[in-house]
GROMACS .gro file of C-alpha atoms in nm:
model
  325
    1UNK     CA    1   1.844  -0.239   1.624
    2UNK     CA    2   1.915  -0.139   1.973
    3UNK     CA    3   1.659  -0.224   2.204
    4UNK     CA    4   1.365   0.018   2.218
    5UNK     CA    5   1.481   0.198   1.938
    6UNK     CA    6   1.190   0.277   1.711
    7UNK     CA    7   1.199   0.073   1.379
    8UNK     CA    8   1.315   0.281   1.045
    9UNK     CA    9   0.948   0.184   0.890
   10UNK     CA   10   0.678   0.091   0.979
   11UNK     CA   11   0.310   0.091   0.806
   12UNK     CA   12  -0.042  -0.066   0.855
   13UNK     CA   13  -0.293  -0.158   0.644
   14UNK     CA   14  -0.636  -0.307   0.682
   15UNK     CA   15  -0.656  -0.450   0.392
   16UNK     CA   16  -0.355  -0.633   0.163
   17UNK     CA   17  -0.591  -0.645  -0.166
   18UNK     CA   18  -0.461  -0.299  -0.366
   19UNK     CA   19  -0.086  -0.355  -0.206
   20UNK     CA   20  -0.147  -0.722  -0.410
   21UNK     CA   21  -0.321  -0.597  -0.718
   22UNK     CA   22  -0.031  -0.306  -0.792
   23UNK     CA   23   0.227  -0.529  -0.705
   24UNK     CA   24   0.102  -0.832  -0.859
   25UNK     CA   25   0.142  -0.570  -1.250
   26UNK     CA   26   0.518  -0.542  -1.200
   27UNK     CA   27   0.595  -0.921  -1.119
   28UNK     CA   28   0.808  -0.985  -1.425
   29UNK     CA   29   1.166  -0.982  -1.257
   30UNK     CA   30   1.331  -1.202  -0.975
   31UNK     CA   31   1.405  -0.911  -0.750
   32UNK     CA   32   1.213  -0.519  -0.708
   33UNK     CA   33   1.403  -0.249  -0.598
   34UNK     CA   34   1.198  -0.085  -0.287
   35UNK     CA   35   1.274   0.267  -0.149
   36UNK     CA   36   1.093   0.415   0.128
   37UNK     CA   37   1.003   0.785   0.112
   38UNK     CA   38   0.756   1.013   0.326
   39UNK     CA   39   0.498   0.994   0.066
   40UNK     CA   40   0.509   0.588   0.010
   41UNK     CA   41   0.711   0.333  -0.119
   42UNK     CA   42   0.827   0.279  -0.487
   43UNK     CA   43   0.883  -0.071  -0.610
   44UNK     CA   44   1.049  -0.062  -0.949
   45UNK     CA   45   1.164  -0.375  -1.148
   46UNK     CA   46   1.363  -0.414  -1.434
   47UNK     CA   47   1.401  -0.652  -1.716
   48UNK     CA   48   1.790  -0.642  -1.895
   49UNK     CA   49   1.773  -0.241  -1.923
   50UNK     CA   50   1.507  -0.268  -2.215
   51UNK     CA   51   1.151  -0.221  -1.971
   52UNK     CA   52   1.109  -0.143  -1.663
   53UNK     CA   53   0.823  -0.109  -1.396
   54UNK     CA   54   0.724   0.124  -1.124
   55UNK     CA   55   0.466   0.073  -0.849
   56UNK     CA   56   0.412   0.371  -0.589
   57UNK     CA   57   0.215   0.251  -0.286
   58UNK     CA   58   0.079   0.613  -0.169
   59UNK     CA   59   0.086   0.644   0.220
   60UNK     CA   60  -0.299   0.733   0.189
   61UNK     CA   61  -0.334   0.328   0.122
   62UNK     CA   62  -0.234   0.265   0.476
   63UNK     CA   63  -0.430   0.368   0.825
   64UNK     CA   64  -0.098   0.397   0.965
   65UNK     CA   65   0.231   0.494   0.812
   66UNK     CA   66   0.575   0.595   0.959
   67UNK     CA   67   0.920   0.683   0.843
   68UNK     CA   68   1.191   0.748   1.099
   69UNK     CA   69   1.502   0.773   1.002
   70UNK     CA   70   1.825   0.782   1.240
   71UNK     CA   71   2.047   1.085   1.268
   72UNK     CA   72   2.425   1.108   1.134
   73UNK     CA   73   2.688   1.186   1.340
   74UNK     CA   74   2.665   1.504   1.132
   75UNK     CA   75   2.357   1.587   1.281
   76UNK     CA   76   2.163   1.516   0.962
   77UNK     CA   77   1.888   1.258   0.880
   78UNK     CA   78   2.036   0.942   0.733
   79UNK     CA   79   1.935   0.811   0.354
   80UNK     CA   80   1.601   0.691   0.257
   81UNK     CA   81   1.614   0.299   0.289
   82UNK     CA   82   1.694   0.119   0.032
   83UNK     CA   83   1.704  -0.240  -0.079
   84UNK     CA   84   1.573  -0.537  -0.289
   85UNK     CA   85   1.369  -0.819  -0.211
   86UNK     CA   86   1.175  -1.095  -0.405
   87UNK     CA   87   0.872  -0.960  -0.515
   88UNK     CA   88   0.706  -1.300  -0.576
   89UNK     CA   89   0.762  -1.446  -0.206
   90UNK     CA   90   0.626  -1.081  -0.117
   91UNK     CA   91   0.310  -1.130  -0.317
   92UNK     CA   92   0.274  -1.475  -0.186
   93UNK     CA   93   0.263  -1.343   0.201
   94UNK     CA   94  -0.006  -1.053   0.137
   95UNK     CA   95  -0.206  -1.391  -0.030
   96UNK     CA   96  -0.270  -1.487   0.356
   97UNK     CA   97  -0.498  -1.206   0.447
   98UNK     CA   98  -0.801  -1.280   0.330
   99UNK     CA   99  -0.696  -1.651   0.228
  100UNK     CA  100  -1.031  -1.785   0.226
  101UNK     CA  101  -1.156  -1.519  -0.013
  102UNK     CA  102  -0.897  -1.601  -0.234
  103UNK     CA  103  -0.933  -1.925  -0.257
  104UNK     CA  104  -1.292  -1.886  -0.345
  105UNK     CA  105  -1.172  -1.658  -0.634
  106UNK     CA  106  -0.906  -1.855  -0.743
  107UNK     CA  107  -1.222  -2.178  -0.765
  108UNK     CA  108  -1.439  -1.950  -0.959
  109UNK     CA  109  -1.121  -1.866  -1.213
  110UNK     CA  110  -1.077  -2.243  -1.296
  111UNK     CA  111  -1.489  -2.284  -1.378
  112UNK     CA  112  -1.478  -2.001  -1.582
  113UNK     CA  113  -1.231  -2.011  -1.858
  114UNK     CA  114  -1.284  -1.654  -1.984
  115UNK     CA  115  -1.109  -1.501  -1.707
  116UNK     CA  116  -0.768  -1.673  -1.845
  117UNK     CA  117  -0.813  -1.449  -2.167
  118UNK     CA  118  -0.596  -1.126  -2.216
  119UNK     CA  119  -0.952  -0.919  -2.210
  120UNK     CA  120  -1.035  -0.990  -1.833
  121UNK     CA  121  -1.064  -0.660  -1.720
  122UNK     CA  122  -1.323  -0.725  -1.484
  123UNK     CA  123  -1.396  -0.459  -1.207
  124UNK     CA  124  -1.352  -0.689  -0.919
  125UNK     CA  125  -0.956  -0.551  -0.828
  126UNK     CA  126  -1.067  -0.369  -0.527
  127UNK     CA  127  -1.420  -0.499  -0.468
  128UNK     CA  128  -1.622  -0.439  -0.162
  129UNK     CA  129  -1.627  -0.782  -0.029
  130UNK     CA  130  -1.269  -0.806  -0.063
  131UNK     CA  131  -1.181  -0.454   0.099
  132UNK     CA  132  -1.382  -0.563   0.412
  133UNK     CA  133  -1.220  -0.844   0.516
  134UNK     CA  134  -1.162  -0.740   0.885
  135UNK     CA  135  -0.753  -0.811   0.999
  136UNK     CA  136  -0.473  -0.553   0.975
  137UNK     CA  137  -0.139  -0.602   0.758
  138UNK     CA  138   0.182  -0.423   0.921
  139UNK     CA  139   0.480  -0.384   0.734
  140UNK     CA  140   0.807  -0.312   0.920
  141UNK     CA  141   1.171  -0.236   0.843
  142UNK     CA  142   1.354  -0.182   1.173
  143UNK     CA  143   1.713  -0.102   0.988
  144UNK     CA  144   1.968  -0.131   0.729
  145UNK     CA  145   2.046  -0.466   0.619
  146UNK     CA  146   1.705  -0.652   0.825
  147UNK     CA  147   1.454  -0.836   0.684
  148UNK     CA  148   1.131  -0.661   0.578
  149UNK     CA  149   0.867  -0.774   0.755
  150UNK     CA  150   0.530  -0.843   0.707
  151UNK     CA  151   0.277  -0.919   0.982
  152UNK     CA  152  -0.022  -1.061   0.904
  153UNK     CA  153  -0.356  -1.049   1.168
  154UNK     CA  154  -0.735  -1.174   1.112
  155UNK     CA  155  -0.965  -1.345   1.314
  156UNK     CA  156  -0.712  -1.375   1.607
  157UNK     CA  157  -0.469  -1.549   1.396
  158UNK     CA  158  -0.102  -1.385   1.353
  159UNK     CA  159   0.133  -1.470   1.050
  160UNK     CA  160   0.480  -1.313   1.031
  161UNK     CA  161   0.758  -1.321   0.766
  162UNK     CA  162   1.076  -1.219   0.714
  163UNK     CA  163   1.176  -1.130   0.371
  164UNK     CA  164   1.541  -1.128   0.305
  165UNK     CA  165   1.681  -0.776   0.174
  166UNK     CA  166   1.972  -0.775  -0.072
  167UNK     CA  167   2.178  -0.485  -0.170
  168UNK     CA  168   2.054  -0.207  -0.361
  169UNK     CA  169   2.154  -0.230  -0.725
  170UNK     CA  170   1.892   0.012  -0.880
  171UNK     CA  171   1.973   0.026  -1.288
  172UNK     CA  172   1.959   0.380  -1.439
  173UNK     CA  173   1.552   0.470  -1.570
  174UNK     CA  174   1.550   0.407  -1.893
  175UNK     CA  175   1.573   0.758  -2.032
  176UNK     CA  176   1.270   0.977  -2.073
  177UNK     CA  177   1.288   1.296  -2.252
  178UNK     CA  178   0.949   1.467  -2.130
  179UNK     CA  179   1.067   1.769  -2.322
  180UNK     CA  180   1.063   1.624  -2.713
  181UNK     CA  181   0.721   1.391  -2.674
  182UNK     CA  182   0.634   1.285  -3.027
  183UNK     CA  183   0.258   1.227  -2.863
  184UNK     CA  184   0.093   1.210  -2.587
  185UNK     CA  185  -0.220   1.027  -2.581
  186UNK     CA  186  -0.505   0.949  -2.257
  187UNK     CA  187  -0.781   0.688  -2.345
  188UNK     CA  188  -0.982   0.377  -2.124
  189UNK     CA  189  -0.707   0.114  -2.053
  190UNK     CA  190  -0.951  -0.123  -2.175
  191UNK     CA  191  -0.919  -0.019  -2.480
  192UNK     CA  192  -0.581  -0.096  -2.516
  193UNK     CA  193  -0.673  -0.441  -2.373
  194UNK     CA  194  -0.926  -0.504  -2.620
  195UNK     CA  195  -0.652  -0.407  -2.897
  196UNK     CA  196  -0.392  -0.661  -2.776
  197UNK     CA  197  -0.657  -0.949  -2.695
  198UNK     CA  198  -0.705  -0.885  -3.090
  199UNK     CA  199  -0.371  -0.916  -3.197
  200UNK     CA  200  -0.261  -1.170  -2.973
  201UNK     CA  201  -0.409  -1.483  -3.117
  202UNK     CA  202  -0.181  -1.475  -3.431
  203UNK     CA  203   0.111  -1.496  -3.160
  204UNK     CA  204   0.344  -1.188  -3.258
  205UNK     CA  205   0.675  -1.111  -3.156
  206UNK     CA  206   0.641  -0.778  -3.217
  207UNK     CA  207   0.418  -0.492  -3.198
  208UNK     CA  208   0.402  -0.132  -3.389
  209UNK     CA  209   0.315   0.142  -3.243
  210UNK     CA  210   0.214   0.442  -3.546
  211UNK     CA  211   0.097   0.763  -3.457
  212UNK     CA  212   0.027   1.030  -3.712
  213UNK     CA  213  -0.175   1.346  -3.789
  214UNK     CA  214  -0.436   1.150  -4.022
  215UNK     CA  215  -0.642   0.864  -3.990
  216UNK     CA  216  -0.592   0.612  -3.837
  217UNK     CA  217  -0.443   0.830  -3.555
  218UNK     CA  218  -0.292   0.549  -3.345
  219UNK     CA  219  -0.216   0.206  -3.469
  220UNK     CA  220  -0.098  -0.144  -3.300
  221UNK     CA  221   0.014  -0.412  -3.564
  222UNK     CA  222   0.172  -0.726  -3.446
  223UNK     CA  223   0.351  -0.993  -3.669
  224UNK     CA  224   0.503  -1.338  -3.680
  225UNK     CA  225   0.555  -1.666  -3.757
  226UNK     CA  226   0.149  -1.669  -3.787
  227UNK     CA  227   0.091  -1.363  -3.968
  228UNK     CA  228   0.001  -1.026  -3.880
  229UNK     CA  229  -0.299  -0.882  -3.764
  230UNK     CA  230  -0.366  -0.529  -3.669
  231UNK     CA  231  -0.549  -0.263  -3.520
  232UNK     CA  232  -0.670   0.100  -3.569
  233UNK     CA  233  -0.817   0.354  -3.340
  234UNK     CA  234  -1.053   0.648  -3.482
  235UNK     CA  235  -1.006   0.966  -3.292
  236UNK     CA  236  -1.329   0.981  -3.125
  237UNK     CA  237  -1.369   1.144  -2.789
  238UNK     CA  238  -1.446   0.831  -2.648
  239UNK     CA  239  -1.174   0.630  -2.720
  240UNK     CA  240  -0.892   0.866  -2.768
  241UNK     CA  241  -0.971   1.153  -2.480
  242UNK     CA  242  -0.648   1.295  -2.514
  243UNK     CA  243  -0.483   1.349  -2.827
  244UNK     CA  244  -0.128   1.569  -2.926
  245UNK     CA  245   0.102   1.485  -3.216
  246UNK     CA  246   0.415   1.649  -3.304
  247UNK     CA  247   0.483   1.449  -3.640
  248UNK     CA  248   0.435   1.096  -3.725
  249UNK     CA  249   0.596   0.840  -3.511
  250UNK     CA  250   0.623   0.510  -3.601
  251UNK     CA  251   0.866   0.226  -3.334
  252UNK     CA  252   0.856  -0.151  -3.283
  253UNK     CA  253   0.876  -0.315  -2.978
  254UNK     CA  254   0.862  -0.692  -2.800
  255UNK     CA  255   0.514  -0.778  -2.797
  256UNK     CA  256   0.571  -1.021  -2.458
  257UNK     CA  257   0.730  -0.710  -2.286
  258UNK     CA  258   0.432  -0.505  -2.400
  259UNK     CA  259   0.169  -0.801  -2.305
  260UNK     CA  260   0.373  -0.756  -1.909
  261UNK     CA  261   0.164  -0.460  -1.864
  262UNK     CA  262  -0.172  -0.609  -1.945
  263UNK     CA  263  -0.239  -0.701  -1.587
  264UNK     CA  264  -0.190  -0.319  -1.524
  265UNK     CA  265  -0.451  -0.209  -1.795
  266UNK     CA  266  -0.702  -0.478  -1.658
  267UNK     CA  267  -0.754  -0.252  -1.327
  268UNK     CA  268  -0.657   0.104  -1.424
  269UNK     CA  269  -0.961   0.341  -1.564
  270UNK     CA  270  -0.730   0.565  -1.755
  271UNK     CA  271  -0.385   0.495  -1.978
  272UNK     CA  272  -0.166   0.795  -2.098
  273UNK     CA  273   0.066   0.675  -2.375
  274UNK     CA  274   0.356   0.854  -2.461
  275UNK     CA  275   0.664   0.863  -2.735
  276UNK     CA  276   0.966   1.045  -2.726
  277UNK     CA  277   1.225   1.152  -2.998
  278UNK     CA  278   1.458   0.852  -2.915
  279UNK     CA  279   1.191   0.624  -3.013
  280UNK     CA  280   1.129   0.512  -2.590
  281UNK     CA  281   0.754   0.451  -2.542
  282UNK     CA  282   0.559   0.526  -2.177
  283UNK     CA  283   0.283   0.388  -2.032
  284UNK     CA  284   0.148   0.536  -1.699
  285UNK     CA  285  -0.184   0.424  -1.572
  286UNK     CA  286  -0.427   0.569  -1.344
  287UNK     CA  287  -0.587   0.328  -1.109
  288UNK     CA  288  -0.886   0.454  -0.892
  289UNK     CA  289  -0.997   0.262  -0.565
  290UNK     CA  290  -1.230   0.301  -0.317
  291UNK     CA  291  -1.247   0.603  -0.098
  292UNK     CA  292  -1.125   0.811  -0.410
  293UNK     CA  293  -0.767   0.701  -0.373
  294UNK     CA  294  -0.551   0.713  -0.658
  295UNK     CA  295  -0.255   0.524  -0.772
  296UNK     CA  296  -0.021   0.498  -1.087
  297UNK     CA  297   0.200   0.207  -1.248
  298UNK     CA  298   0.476   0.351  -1.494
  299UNK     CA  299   0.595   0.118  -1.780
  300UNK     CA  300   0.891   0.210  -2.021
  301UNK     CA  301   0.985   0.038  -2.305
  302UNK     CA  302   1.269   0.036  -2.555
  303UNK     CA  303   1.187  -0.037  -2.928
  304UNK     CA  304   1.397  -0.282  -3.195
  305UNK     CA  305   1.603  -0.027  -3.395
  306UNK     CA  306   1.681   0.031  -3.736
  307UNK     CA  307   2.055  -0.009  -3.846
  308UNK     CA  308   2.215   0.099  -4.138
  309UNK     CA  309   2.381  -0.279  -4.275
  310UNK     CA  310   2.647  -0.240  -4.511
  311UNK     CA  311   2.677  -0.531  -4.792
  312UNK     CA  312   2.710  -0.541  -5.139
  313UNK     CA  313   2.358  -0.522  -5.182
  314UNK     CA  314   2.215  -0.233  -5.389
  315UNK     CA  315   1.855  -0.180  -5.225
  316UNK     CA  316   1.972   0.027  -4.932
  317UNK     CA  317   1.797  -0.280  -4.736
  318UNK     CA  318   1.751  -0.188  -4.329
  319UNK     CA  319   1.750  -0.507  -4.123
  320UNK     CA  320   1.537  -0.505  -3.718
  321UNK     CA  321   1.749  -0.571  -3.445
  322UNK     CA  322   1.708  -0.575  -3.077
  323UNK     CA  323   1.901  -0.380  -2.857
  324UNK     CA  324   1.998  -0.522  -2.530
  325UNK     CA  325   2.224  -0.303  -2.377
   0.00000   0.00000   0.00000
């Protein structure tokens, strides 16, 4: 960067606790693809081409936020940056704010052994005491091929980082066709919690996901070496709020990719679950904060399929396979 050039990025935040808490739901890959637009940035990770994550981080989450990007010799404003970076050592810098805090909560997780289960859904994401830890957070990207920084003040004490950016290499989004949904279906994230923490102790490797016209409207089944176990949803205002069918839609999936989005359903209020024809399932959460701020994490997953085997047996047998590409 020439010297007193403005940086491409730059964005402050007084508080590091709902950057960590999105961020921390889509920690399941090595590297996140980040893109900086004028309305936020958009971490996305991906995991072999069969699920895939999305975190926006809304400009309203920062006091300050700023996106200027050079001119082209053409006169014309350059691309939107783009690059990846380790999402872990990312997470592990926005720890320091607040460090003190978190080391209180991390001393209160180890006493109480309930917060390890798959049901701790606990409202303290974005709690008060948390949120008012006094410091700022600035997060700057001063052009193509830098580090991403992140500068971290409290108390008089500054902490900066440089995070190594790699090459873009954003994989296609697993395809979504909005247009032939199978069903759509909004209800508490905690309810899908609750339904997983169920199913989990038999230790499946995979999970069904039936909708259909008729009771039971939605159902999650999981089986393996264990056993099964399952679980059925009535359609009651209060646990299914939203609920559309086409026709009856039945797909299995990998229960560990499935159990990679429980961290997001432990903070969001509100899940939508979708299906399309090709069998691809959504799930796009809606996480409310304080100041009534609103984000969203988007999940996509693609189910084992169903292939025709031809032998010389005469039951028209169908064996599961997984596809990876």
């Amino acid at each position: 960067m020439a010297p007193g050039s403005p940086p491409i990025f730059r964005a402050v935040a007084t508080s590091t606790r709902p950057l960590y808490q999105l961020l921390r739901c889509i920690n399941f890959a090595p590297r996140v693809h980040v893109q900086i637009t004028e309305d936020g940035i958009r971490f996305a990770a991906d995991h072999s081409r069969v699920m895939q994550g999305v975190a926006f981080l809304d400009k309203a989450l920062f006091s300050a936020y700023s996106l200027d990007l050079p001119v082209t010799d053409d006169d014309e404003a350059a691309d939107l940056p783009n690059f990846q970076l380790s999402l872990a050592s990312f997470l592990e810098v926005l720890q320091i704010f607040g460090a003190v805090d978190v080391a209180a909560k991390a001393q209160k997780s180890e006493q109480d052994p309930y917060r390890s289960n798959l049901r701790n859904y606990r409202a303290d994401a974005f709690s008060n005491q948390t949120l008012g830890i006094s410091g700022t957070c600035t997060l700057l990207y001063s052009e193509e091929g830098e580090p991403f920084k992140i500068t971290i003040e409290e108390s008089g004490v500054k902490t900066t980082a440089g995070l190594t950016t790699y090459v873009p290499e954003l994989p296609e989004d697993i395809p979504f066709n909005r247009e032939e949904l199978s069903f759509k279906i909004i209800m508490p994230s905690r309810s899908l919690l609750d339904s997983l923490a169920e199913i989990s102790p038999t230790a499946p490797d995979k999970l069904t996901v039936v909708a259909s016209k008729t009771s039971p409207f939605l159902s999650l089944a999981g089986t393996g070496d264990l056993g099964s176990s399952a679980v059925d949803f009535a359609r009651g205002r209060d646990l299914l709020e939203t609920f559309t069918i086409a026709d009856r839609w039945s797909q299995t999936y990998k229960f560990d990719f499935i159990k990679n989005s429980t961290e997001a359903m432990r903070i969001a209020n509100k899940i939508s679950l979708r299906g399309d024809a090709q069998g691809v399932l959504s799930l796009q959460f809606m996480v409310e904060m304080e100041g009534g701020k609103r984000s969203f994490l988007d999940f996509r997953f693609v189910p084992f399929i169903l292939y025709e085997e031809e032998d010389d047996d005469e039951d028209g047998s169908r064996n599961i396979d997984f596809d990876d590409e």
